[in-house]
Coordinates of C-alpha atoms and ligand atoms in Angstrom, one line a residue:
Chain A
M1 CA 0.0 0.0 0.0
A2 CA 1.2 3.4 -0.9
E3 CA 2.4 5.9 1.7
V4 CA 1.6 9.6 1.4
V5 CA 4.1 12.1 2.8
D6 CA 3.0 15.7 3.1
V7 CA 6.1 17.7 2.4
R8 CA 6.0 21.4 2.7
A9 CA 9.3 22.5 1.2
K10 CA 10.4 25.1 -1.2
V11 CA 11.9 23.4 -4.2
L12 CA 14.9 25.7 -4.0
A13 CA 15.2 25.3 -0.3
A14 CA 18.8 23.9 -0.5
N15 CA 19.9 26.8 -2.7
E16 CA 18.2 29.3 -0.4
E17 CA 19.9 27.9 2.7
A18 CA 23.3 28.1 0.9
A19 CA 22.6 31.6 -0.2
A20 CA 21.7 32.7 3.3
R21 CA 25.0 31.3 4.6
L22 CA 26.9 33.1 1.9
R23 CA 25.1 36.4 2.6
G24 CA 26.2 36.0 6.3
T25 CA 29.8 35.4 5.2
F26 CA 29.7 38.5 2.9
R27 CA 28.1 40.7 5.6
A28 CA 30.8 39.6 8.1
G29 CA 33.5 40.5 5.6
G30 CA 31.9 43.9 4.8
A31 CA 31.9 43.1 1.1
L32 CA 29.4 44.2 -1.5
V33 CA 28.4 41.3 -3.8
L34 CA 26.7 41.7 -7.2
N35 CA 25.1 39.0 -9.4
L36 CA 25.4 40.1 -13.0
I37 CA 22.8 38.6 -15.4
S38 CA 22.3 39.1 -19.1
S39 CA 22.1 37.3 -22.3
P40 CA 25.4 36.0 -23.8
G41 CA 27.6 38.8 -25.2
S42 CA 25.8 41.8 -23.6
G43 CA 29.1 42.9 -22.3
K44 CA 29.3 41.7 -18.7
T45 CA 33.0 40.8 -18.7
T46 CA 33.9 43.9 -20.7
L47 CA 32.0 46.1 -18.2
L48 CA 34.0 44.4 -15.4
E49 CA 37.3 45.0 -17.2
A50 CA 36.4 48.7 -17.5
T51 CA 35.4 48.8 -13.9
V52 CA 38.7 47.3 -12.7
K53 CA 40.5 49.9 -14.7
A54 CA 38.4 52.8 -13.4
L55 CA 38.6 51.6 -9.7
A56 CA 42.3 50.7 -9.7
G57 CA 43.8 51.5 -6.3
R58 CA 40.4 52.5 -4.8
L59 CA 38.6 49.3 -4.1
R60 CA 39.8 45.7 -3.8
L61 CA 37.8 43.7 -6.4
A62 CA 37.4 40.0 -7.0
G63 CA 35.4 38.0 -9.6
I64 CA 33.6 34.7 -9.9
E65 CA 32.8 33.8 -13.5
G66 CA 30.1 31.3 -14.5
D67 CA 30.2 29.7 -17.9
V68 CA 29.2 26.5 -19.5
A69 CA 32.7 26.0 -20.8
T70 CA 36.2 27.6 -20.9
E71 CA 38.2 29.6 -18.4
R72 CA 38.2 32.6 -20.7
D73 CA 36.3 35.1 -18.7
A74 CA 38.3 34.4 -15.4
D75 CA 41.5 34.7 -17.5
R76 CA 40.3 38.1 -18.7
L77 CA 39.8 39.4 -15.2
R78 CA 43.1 37.9 -14.0
A79 CA 44.8 39.7 -16.9
M80 CA 43.3 42.9 -15.5
G81 CA 45.1 42.1 -12.2
I82 CA 42.2 41.0 -9.9
P83 CA 41.7 37.6 -8.4
A84 CA 39.1 35.5 -10.2
V85 CA 37.8 32.0 -10.2
Q86 CA 35.9 30.2 -13.0
I87 CA 32.9 28.0 -12.3
L88 CA 32.3 25.6 -15.2
T89 CA 28.7 24.5 -15.0
G90 CA 29.1 21.8 -17.6
G91 CA 25.8 22.5 -19.4
A92 CA 23.8 24.0 -16.6
C93 CA 22.2 27.4 -17.5
H94 CA 22.8 29.2 -14.2
L95 CA 25.0 29.4 -11.1
D96 CA 23.7 28.1 -7.8
A97 CA 24.7 29.1 -4.3
R98 CA 26.4 25.8 -3.6
Q99 CA 28.7 26.2 -6.6
V100 CA 29.5 29.8 -5.4
R101 CA 30.3 28.5 -1.9
R102 CA 32.7 25.9 -3.2
A103 CA 34.3 28.4 -5.5
I104 CA 34.8 30.8 -2.6
D105 CA 36.3 28.1 -0.5
E106 CA 38.6 26.9 -3.2
A107 CA 39.7 30.4 -4.4
A108 CA 40.7 31.6 -0.9
F109 CA 40.5 35.2 -2.3
P110 CA 42.5 37.9 -0.5
A111 CA 40.2 40.4 1.3
F112 CA 37.9 42.2 -1.1
D113 CA 35.5 45.1 -1.1
V114 CA 33.4 44.2 -4.0
L115 CA 32.8 40.7 -5.5
F116 CA 31.3 40.4 -8.9
I117 CA 29.6 37.2 -9.7
E118 CA 29.1 37.0 -13.5
N119 CA 26.4 34.5 -14.1
V120 CA 26.1 32.2 -17.1
G121 CA 24.8 34.2 -20.2
N122 CA 21.1 33.7 -19.9
L123 CA 18.2 36.0 -19.1
I124 CA 15.9 33.4 -17.7
C125 CA 17.3 30.7 -15.4
P126 CA 19.7 32.6 -13.2
T127 CA 16.8 34.8 -12.1
S128 CA 15.5 32.1 -9.7
Y129 CA 18.7 31.3 -7.9
D130 CA 19.8 33.5 -5.0
L131 CA 23.6 33.6 -4.7
G132 CA 23.8 35.5 -1.5
E133 CA 24.3 38.7 -3.5
D134 CA 23.3 42.2 -2.3
F135 CA 21.5 42.8 -5.5
K136 CA 21.2 41.6 -9.1
V137 CA 22.4 43.7 -12.0
A138 CA 20.7 43.1 -15.4
L139 CA 22.7 44.1 -18.5
L140 CA 21.0 44.9 -21.8
S141 CA 23.1 45.9 -24.8
V142 CA 21.5 48.3 -27.3
A143 CA 22.1 45.7 -30.1
E144 CA 19.7 43.3 -28.5
G145 CA 16.5 45.3 -29.1
D146 CA 14.4 47.7 -27.1
D147 CA 11.6 45.2 -26.3
K148 CA 13.6 43.0 -24.0
P149 CA 12.5 44.2 -20.5
F150 CA 8.9 43.3 -21.3
K151 CA 9.9 40.1 -22.9
Y152 CA 12.1 39.0 -20.0
P153 CA 10.2 40.6 -17.1
A154 CA 11.4 38.3 -14.4
I155 CA 15.0 39.5 -14.5
F156 CA 14.3 43.1 -15.2
S157 CA 11.8 43.3 -12.4
R158 CA 14.1 41.7 -9.9
A159 CA 17.3 43.6 -10.8
A160 CA 18.0 46.6 -8.5
V161 CA 20.2 48.0 -11.3
T162 CA 19.9 47.7 -15.0
V163 CA 22.9 48.7 -17.1
I164 CA 22.3 49.5 -20.7
T165 CA 25.6 48.6 -22.4
K166 CA 27.3 49.4 -25.8
A167 CA 25.8 52.9 -25.9
D168 CA 28.4 53.8 -28.5
L169 CA 26.4 51.7 -30.9
L170 CA 23.2 53.7 -30.5
P171 CA 23.7 55.6 -33.8
H172 CA 23.9 52.3 -35.6
V173 CA 20.9 50.4 -34.2
S174 CA 17.3 51.3 -33.7
F175 CA 17.0 51.2 -29.9
D176 CA 14.4 53.5 -28.3
L177 CA 16.1 54.4 -25.0
A178 CA 13.1 56.2 -23.7
A179 CA 10.8 53.2 -24.4
V180 CA 13.2 51.0 -22.5
R181 CA 13.3 53.4 -19.6
G182 CA 9.5 53.3 -19.6
Q183 CA 9.4 49.5 -19.5
L184 CA 11.9 49.5 -16.6
A185 CA 10.0 52.1 -14.7
T186 CA 7.0 49.8 -14.8
L187 CA 8.8 46.6 -13.9
A188 CA 11.2 48.0 -11.3
P189 CA 9.9 51.4 -10.1
S190 CA 12.7 51.7 -7.6
G191 CA 15.5 50.3 -9.7
A192 CA 18.4 52.3 -11.0
V193 CA 19.1 52.6 -14.8
L194 CA 22.6 53.4 -16.1
V195 CA 23.6 53.9 -19.7
T196 CA 27.2 52.9 -20.4
S197 CA 29.8 52.2 -23.1
A198 CA 32.9 50.3 -22.2
K199 CA 34.3 51.5 -25.4
T200 CA 34.0 55.3 -24.9
G201 CA 33.8 55.2 -21.1
E202 CA 30.4 56.8 -21.0
G203 CA 28.6 56.0 -17.8
I204 CA 31.5 54.1 -16.3
G205 CA 32.1 56.8 -13.7
E206 CA 28.5 56.8 -12.7
W207 CA 28.5 53.0 -12.4
C208 CA 31.6 53.1 -10.2
A209 CA 30.1 55.8 -8.0
L210 CA 27.0 53.6 -7.6
L211 CA 29.3 50.7 -6.4
E212 CA 31.1 52.9 -4.0
A213 CA 27.8 54.3 -2.6
R214 CA 26.2 50.9 -2.2
L215 CA 29.3 49.6 -0.5
A216 CA 29.4 52.5 1.9
A217 CA 25.7 52.1 2.7
K218 CA 26.2 48.4 3.4
R219 CA 29.1 49.0 5.7
K220 CA 27.2 51.8 7.5
A221 CA 24.2 49.6 8.0
G222 CA 26.5 46.8 9.3
T223 CA 28.1 48.8 12.1
Chain B
M1 CA 18.4 26.0 8.4
A2 CA 15.2 25.3 6.6
A3 CA 13.6 22.0 7.3
I4 CA 11.0 19.8 5.5
T5 CA 8.1 19.3 7.8
I6 CA 6.4 16.0 7.4
L7 CA 2.9 16.7 8.7
T8 CA 1.2 13.4 8.5
I9 CA 1.9 10.0 7.2
R10 CA -1.1 8.1 6.0
G11 CA -1.0 4.5 5.1
P12 CA 0.0 1.5 7.1
R13 CA 1.5 3.5 10.0
R14 CA -0.4 5.7 12.4
P15 CA -0.3 9.4 11.8
Q16 CA 2.6 11.1 13.4
R17 CA 4.7 14.2 13.2
C18 CA 8.4 14.5 12.7
I19 CA 10.9 16.8 11.1
I20 CA 13.4 15.8 8.6
R21 CA 16.1 18.1 7.3
Y22 CA 16.6 18.5 3.6
S23 CA 20.2 17.8 2.8
F24 CA 21.8 18.5 -0.6
A25 CA 24.2 15.7 0.2
V26 CA 21.3 13.3 0.3
G27 CA 20.4 14.3 -3.3
R28 CA 24.0 14.0 -4.5
A29 CA 24.4 10.6 -2.9
L30 CA 21.3 9.5 -4.8
G31 CA 23.1 10.3 -8.0
V32 CA 20.2 12.2 -9.4
G33 CA 20.6 13.3 -13.0
A34 CA 20.6 10.2 -15.1
A35 CA 19.3 12.4 -18.0
T36 CA 22.3 14.7 -18.6
P37 CA 21.3 18.0 -20.1
T38 CA 22.6 18.3 -23.6
A39 CA 21.5 20.6 -26.4
R40 CA 18.1 21.6 -24.9
A41 CA 16.4 24.9 -25.2
G42 CA 17.2 27.3 -22.3
G43 CA 13.7 27.1 -20.9
A44 CA 13.5 23.3 -20.8
L45 CA 17.0 23.3 -19.2
H46 CA 15.7 25.5 -16.5
E47 CA 12.8 23.2 -15.8
L48 CA 15.2 20.3 -15.8
S49 CA 17.3 21.7 -13.0
I50 CA 14.0 22.5 -11.1
A51 CA 12.9 18.9 -11.7
Q52 CA 16.2 17.7 -10.2
E53 CA 15.6 19.7 -7.1
I54 CA 12.1 18.2 -6.8
Y55 CA 13.5 14.7 -7.3
R56 CA 16.1 15.3 -4.6
A57 CA 13.5 16.6 -2.2
S58 CA 11.1 13.7 -3.0
R59 CA 13.8 11.1 -2.5
A60 CA 14.8 12.8 0.8
A61 CA 11.2 12.6 2.0
V62 CA 11.0 8.9 1.1
A63 CA 14.4 8.3 2.8
G64 CA 13.0 9.7 6.0
H65 CA 10.3 7.1 6.0
G66 CA 12.0 4.0 4.8
S67 CA 12.5 3.2 1.2
G68 CA 10.5 2.5 -1.9
R69 CA 9.5 3.7 -5.4
L70 CA 8.0 7.1 -6.0
E71 CA 4.4 6.9 -7.2
R72 CA 3.3 10.5 -7.3
V73 CA 4.8 13.9 -6.4
T74 CA 2.7 17.0 -6.1
V75 CA 4.2 20.4 -6.5
A76 CA 2.8 24.0 -6.4
V77 CA 4.0 26.2 -9.2
G78 CA 3.1 29.9 -9.0
E79 CA 2.3 32.1 -12.0
L80 CA 5.4 34.3 -11.2
S81 CA 7.9 31.5 -10.5
A82 CA 9.3 31.5 -14.1
V83 CA 8.5 27.8 -14.3
E84 CA 6.4 26.4 -17.1
P85 CA 4.3 23.4 -15.9
D86 CA 4.3 21.5 -19.2
L87 CA 8.1 21.8 -19.5
L88 CA 8.5 20.8 -15.9
V89 CA 6.5 17.6 -16.5
F90 CA 8.5 16.8 -19.6
A91 CA 11.7 17.5 -17.7
W92 CA 10.5 15.2 -14.9
Q93 CA 9.8 12.4 -17.4
A94 CA 13.2 12.8 -19.0
L95 CA 14.9 12.8 -15.6
T96 CA 13.1 9.7 -14.2
Q97 CA 12.9 7.6 -17.3
G98 CA 14.8 4.4 -17.2
G99 CA 15.3 4.6 -13.5
P100 CA 13.5 3.1 -10.5
D101 CA 11.0 6.0 -10.4
A102 CA 10.1 5.9 -14.1
A103 CA 6.5 5.4 -13.2
A104 CA 6.3 8.3 -10.9
A105 CA 3.8 11.0 -11.9
L106 CA 4.5 14.7 -11.3
E107 CA 1.3 16.6 -10.6
V108 CA 1.4 20.4 -10.8
E109 CA -0.9 22.6 -8.9
W110 CA -1.0 26.0 -10.6
R111 CA -1.1 29.0 -8.3
P112 CA -2.1 32.3 -9.9
A113 CA -1.0 35.6 -8.5
R114 CA -3.7 37.8 -7.0
Q115 CA -3.5 41.4 -8.1
F116 CA -5.6 44.0 -6.4
C117 CA -6.2 47.6 -7.3
A118 CA -6.9 49.6 -4.2
A119 CA -8.2 52.6 -6.2
C120 CA -10.8 50.5 -8.1
D121 CA -11.3 48.2 -5.1
A122 CA -11.2 45.2 -7.6
D123 CA -9.0 42.3 -8.6
R124 CA -7.3 43.1 -11.9
P125 CA -5.9 40.1 -13.6
R126 CA -3.1 40.7 -16.1
S127 CA -3.3 39.7 -19.7
P128 CA -1.5 36.4 -20.3
G129 CA 2.3 36.7 -20.0
S130 CA 2.2 40.3 -18.9
W131 CA 4.1 41.3 -15.8
L132 CA 2.7 44.8 -15.6
R133 CA 1.9 45.7 -12.1
L134 CA -0.3 48.6 -13.1
C135 CA -4.1 48.6 -13.1
P136 CA -5.3 48.3 -16.7
Q137 CA -8.3 50.5 -15.8
C138 CA -6.9 53.3 -13.8
G139 CA -3.1 52.9 -14.0
A140 CA -2.6 52.7 -10.2
P141 CA 0.0 50.2 -8.9
L142 CA -1.5 46.8 -8.1
A143 CA -0.9 45.0 -4.9
V144 CA 0.5 41.6 -6.0
S145 CA 0.2 38.7 -3.6
G146 CA 1.1 35.0 -4.1
G147 CA 2.1 33.5 -7.4
D148 CA 5.7 33.0 -6.5
E149 CA 5.2 29.5 -5.1
L150 CA 7.6 26.7 -6.1
D151 CA 7.0 24.0 -3.4
V152 CA 7.0 20.3 -3.1
L153 CA 3.6 19.6 -1.4
Q154 CA 3.3 15.8 -1.2
V155 CA 5.1 12.6 -2.0
T156 CA 3.4 9.3 -2.5
F157 CA 5.6 6.2 -2.5
L158 CA 5.3 2.4 -2.6
P159 CA 7.3 1.1 0.3
D160 CA 9.7 -1.8 -0.3
E161 CA 8.8 -5.0 1.5
A162 CA 11.8 -4.6 3.8
A163 CA 10.8 -1.1 4.6
G164 CA 7.4 -2.2 5.7
E165 CA 8.9 -4.7 8.2
R166 CA 11.1 -2.0 9.7
G167 CA 8.0 0.2 10.2
G168 CA 8.1 2.4 13.3
A169 CA 11.9 2.6 13.4
H170 CA 11.8 6.3 12.4
G171 CA 10.3 9.5 13.6
Ligands
GTP301 N1 30.9 48.5 -29.3 C1 31.0 47.9 -28.1 N2 31.2 46.6 -27.9 C2 31.3 46.1 -26.7 C3 31.0 46.9 -25.5 N3 31.1 46.0 -24.5 C4 31.4 44.8 -24.9 N4 31.5 44.8 -26.3 C5 31.7 43.7 -27.1 O1 30.7 42.7 -27.0 C6 31.3 41.4 -27.1 C7 30.8 40.6 -25.9 O2 31.4 41.1 -24.7 P1 31.6 40.3 -23.4 O3 32.0 41.3 -22.4 O4 32.5 39.1 -23.7 O5 30.1 39.8 -23.1 P2 29.6 38.9 -21.9 O6 28.3 39.4 -21.5 O7 30.6 38.8 -20.9 O8 29.5 37.5 -22.7 P3 29.3 36.0 -22.0 O9 30.2 35.9 -20.8 O10 29.7 35.1 -23.1 O11 27.8 35.9 -21.7 C8 32.8 41.6 -27.2 O12 33.1 41.5 -28.6 C9 33.0 43.0 -26.7 O13 34.1 43.6 -27.3 C10 30.8 48.3 -25.7 O14 30.6 49.0 -24.8 N5 30.8 48.7 -27.0
MG302 MG1 31.5 37.1 -20.0
ZN303 ZN1 -7.6 50.6 -10.9

């Protein structure tokens, strides 16, 4: 005879426990942690490279790179002079908190002020997995089209910051910036929107100022 | 640390309460993941990883009560959980096929989000697929509640003979 067990558990309970522990670790260390999410090629790693350059000597940075295959993105960050570790998901479309925990333990980073977690290029799956970050950052390059926030509302409504990238390409593509701002205002009324170009440096200063302000706010709240 | 609460156990044993902890290690030890994701669409891949978590939680629940084959697993999927019920069921089938739990059915209870406009004093459902949190009538922000569920509700399993004889050794 069959037995019936009433289970009342979140499907992602194991991930959420791991994320909560990570969040505690990051809080204790006084570090700001960002989870960067976008479709492949939106310019996540390039933005990080520009950020490292702009913040050189001001903040201690570290990176965790999630990809299905290759160490390429971690190599790019190391080439910029910051400690970085690559998580190879071997097919999985997102990072989960247990992988991040393992990566942190293995990497034994020197003390850092800001940790960037670059998720696997994907606008859907990473959205559901908390990595213990302070907030999610969604990136949208102008070449991807101006209908994306409404087409991928889960990520754009959960990201505290949306970075529009590759603004230098605006003259070459039809991308209605005002329309995108309107969609984002609807999905994430309290979210910040930045327009950047890693190529021309547009908006990079504003982005770095945001990082410094959020880090200062976190440390102030923690004392 | 979150725990899975087993509320009641119906069947050959008397109803009782006990708490079992969900452990990721249990899932790993079970070697879940016979169906290795290959070149699937992003959406289905997402549901596959969700199905793996459901399988782990289900197996952990069975392990807390003996051993046996899964017969039915019931989950709640909210409208705003970014999980597509049909894809989840396909992923479940792909995951369990060829294994001891191949006959296990995954039942999905759909949980819509409730969206209420205080200005109109009325529920204002969104059009399908829309995430707009503004009232379509008056434009005021909607109060959204529920719809983000992604829970394992119930696990039904057929105990092994041996497990039946060990009855009562747990809890
Ligand atoms: N014109 C222009 N090109 C850019 C900019 N930022 C990035 N790119 C280019 O876009 C391509 C992809 O950039 P990446 O930084 O590798 O993108 P990613 O999001 O890290 O990609 P994945 O990690 O594969 O998901 C590269 O060829 C970059 O040179 C920019 O601001 N302007
Ligand atoms: Mg990259
Ligand atoms: Zn209204």
